[in-house]
Short mmCIF file of C-alpha atoms in Angstrom, two decimals:
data_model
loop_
_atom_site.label_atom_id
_atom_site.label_comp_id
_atom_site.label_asym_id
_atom_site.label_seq_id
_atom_site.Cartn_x
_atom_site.Cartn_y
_atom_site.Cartn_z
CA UNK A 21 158.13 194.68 -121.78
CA UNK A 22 158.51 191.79 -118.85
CA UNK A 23 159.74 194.87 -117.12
CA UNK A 24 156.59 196.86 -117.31
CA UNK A 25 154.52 194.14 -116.81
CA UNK A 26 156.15 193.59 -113.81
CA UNK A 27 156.24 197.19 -112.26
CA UNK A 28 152.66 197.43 -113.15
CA UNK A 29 151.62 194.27 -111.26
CA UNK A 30 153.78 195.51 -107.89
CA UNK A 31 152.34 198.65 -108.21
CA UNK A 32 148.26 197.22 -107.94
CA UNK A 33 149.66 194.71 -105.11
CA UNK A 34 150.58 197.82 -103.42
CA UNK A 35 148.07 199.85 -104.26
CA UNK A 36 145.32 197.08 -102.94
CA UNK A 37 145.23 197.68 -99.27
CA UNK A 38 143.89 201.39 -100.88
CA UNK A 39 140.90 200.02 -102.29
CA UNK A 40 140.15 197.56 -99.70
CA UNK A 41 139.38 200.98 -98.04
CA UNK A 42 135.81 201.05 -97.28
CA UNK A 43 134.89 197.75 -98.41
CA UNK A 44 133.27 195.40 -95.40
CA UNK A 45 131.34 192.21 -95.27
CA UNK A 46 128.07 191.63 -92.92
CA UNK A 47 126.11 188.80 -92.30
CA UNK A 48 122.49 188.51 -89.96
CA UNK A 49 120.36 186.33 -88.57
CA UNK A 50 116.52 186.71 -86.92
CA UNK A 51 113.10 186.25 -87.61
CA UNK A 52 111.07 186.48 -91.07
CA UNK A 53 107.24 187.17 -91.57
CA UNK A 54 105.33 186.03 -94.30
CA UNK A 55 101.91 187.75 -94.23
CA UNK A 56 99.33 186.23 -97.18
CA UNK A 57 95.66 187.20 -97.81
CA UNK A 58 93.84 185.80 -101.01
CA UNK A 59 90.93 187.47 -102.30
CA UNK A 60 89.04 184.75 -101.67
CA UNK A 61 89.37 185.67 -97.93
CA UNK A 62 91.85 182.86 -97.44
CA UNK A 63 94.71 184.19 -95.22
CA UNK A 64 97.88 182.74 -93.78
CA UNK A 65 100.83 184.29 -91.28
CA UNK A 66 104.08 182.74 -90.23
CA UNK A 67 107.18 182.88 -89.06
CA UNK A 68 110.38 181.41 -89.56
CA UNK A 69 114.68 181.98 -89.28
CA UNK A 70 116.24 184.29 -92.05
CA UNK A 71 120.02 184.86 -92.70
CA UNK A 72 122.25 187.23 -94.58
CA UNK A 73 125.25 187.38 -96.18
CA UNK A 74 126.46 190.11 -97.91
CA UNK A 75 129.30 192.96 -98.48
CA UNK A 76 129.04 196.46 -98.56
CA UNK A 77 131.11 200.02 -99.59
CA UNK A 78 131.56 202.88 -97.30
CA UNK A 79 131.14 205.97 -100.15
CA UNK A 80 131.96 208.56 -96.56
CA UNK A 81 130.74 208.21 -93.35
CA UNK A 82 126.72 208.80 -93.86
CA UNK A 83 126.12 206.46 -96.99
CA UNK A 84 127.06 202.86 -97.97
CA UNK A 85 125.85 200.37 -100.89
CA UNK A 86 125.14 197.01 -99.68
CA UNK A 87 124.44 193.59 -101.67
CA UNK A 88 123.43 190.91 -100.09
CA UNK A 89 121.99 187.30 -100.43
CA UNK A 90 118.99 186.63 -97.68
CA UNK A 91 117.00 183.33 -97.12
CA UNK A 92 113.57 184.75 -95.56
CA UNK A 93 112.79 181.18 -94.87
CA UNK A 94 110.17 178.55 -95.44
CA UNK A 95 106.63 178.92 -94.31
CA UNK A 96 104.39 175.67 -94.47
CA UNK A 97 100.30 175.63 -93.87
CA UNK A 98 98.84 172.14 -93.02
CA UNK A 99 95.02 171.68 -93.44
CA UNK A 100 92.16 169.09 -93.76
CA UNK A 101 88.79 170.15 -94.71
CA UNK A 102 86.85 166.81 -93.56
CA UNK A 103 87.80 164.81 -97.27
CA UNK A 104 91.65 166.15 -98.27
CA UNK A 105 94.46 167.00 -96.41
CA UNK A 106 96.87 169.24 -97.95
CA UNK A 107 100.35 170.42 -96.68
CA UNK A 108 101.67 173.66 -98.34
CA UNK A 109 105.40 175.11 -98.69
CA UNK A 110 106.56 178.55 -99.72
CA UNK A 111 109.92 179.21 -99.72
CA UNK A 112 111.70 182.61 -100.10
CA UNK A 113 115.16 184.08 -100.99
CA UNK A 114 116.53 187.32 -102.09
CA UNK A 115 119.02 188.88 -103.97
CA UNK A 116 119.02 192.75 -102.80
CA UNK A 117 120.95 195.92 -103.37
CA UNK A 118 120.32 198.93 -100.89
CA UNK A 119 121.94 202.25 -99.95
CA UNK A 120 121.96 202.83 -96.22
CA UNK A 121 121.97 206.13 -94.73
CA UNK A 122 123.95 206.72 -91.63
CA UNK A 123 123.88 209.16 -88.33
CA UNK A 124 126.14 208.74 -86.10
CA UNK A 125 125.08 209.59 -82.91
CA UNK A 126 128.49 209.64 -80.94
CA UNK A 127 131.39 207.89 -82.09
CA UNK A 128 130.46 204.45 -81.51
CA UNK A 129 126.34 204.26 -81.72
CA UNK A 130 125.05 204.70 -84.94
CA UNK A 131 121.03 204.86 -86.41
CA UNK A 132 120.29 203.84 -89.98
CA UNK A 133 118.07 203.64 -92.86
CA UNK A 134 118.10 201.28 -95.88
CA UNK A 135 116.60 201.04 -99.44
CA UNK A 136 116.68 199.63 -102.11
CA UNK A 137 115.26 196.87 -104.16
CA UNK A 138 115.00 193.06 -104.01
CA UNK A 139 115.12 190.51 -106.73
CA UNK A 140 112.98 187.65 -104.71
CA UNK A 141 112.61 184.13 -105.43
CA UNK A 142 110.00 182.06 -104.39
CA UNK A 143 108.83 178.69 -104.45
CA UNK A 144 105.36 176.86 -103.29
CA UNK A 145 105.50 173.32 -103.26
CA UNK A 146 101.99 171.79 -102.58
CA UNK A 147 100.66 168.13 -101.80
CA UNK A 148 98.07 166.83 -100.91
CA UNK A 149 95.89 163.30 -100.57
CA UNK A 150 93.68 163.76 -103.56
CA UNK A 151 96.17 161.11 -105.80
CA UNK A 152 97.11 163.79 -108.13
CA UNK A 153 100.86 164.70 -108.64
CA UNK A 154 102.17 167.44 -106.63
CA UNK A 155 102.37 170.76 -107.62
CA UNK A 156 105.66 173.09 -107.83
CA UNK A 157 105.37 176.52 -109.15
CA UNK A 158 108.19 179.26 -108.69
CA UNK A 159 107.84 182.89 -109.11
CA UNK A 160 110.79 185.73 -109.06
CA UNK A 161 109.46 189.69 -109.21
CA UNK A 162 111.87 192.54 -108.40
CA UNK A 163 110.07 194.83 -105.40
CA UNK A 164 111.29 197.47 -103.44
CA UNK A 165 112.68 197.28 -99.45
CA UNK A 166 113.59 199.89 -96.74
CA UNK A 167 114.86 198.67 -93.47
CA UNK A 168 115.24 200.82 -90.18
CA UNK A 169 118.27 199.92 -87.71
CA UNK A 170 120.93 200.89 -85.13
CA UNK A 171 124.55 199.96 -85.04
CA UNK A 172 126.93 199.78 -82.31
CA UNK A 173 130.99 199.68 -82.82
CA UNK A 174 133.06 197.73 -80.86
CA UNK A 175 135.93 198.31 -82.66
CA UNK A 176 136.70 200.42 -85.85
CA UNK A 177 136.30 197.80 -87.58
CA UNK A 178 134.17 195.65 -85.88
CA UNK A 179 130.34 196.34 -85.41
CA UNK A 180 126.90 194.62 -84.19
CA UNK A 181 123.43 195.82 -85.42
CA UNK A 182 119.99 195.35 -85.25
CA UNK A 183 117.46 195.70 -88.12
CA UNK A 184 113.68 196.03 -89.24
CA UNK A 185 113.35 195.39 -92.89
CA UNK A 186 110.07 195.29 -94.95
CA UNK A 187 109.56 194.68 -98.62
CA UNK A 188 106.77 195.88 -100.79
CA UNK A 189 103.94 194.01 -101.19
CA UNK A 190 104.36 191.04 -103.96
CA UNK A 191 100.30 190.35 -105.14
CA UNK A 192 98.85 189.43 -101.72
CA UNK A 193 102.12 188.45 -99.92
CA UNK A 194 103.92 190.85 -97.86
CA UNK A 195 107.35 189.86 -96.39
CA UNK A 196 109.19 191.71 -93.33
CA UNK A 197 112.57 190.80 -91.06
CA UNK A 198 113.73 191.27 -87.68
CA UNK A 199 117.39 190.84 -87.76
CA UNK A 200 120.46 191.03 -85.35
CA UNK A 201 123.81 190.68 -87.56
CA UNK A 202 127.94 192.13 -87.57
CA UNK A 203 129.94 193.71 -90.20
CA UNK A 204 133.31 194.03 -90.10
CA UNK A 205 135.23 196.47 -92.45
CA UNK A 206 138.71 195.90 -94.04
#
């Protein structure tokens, strides 16, 4: 029994470099948009830094499955109105899963397209002068994303890329990225 235990544990230490086959990790960093209009005609847009981090599978050389964690940032809006003042805080993660389509257009320069869907997180933190308590509410809806990018290899398994990702519309927020990043396959 210790025998076959044995063999069968050399054997998968062996056989792991095989299924490391395909498998990379990636990571980004650029610019997030967070684009809100209220009914009420209120309407806010800003900027800030978002980051990935994230691993992927090669299923052949056109398609991959990606997951990936990304921080889209933290967007505040400052205001007075002639009595209050008020400072608002919205704050945005993701946890997404996307299949990206690949052409290759010579051996080294590839374009791509992603999509997939995003569980996102957010929270709004909002204070203001009035004396009450602040207020924190958080929010987390599933939406859809597609992305559109090129990659460049400097190596086989080495590779830079730049991406445009957009994510459907959550109630009157709509969230987009501009991203540079590297993935580097095993």
């Amino acid at each position: 029994m210790k025998k076959q235990i044995l063999l069968a544990s050399l054997l998968s230490a062996l056989s792991f470099p095989a299924m490391a086959d395909g498998f990379y990790i990636l990571g980004d960093i650029g610019q997030s948009n967070a684009d809100y209009e209220a009914l009420d005609g209120y309407s806010l847009e800003k900027d800030d830094t978002t980051y990935s981090i994230g691993a992927g599978f090669d299923l052949n050389q056109f398609a991959s499955i990606e997951v990936t964690y990304r921080d889209l940032g933290s967007f505040n809006d400052r205001g007075n109105d002639g009595f209050d003042s008020w400072s608002d805080t919205l704050s945005v993660t993701a946890l997404q899963a996307s299949i990206v389509g690949r052409l290759p257009v010579n051996d080294v320069f590839n374009v791509y397209g992603r999509l997939g869907f995003a569980n996102i997180d957010a929270e709004l933190d909002i204070s203001d002068n009035t004396g009450l308590p602040d207020e924190q509410e958080s929010d987390s809806k599933t939406r859809g994303l597609f992305g559109i990018g090129a990659s460049y290899n400097l190596t086989p398994e080495f590779a830079l890329n730049a991406e445009y990702s957009q994510y459907a519309k959550w109630d009157d927020l709509k969230l987009s990225a501009l991203t540079v990043g590297a993935t580097y396959h095993f």
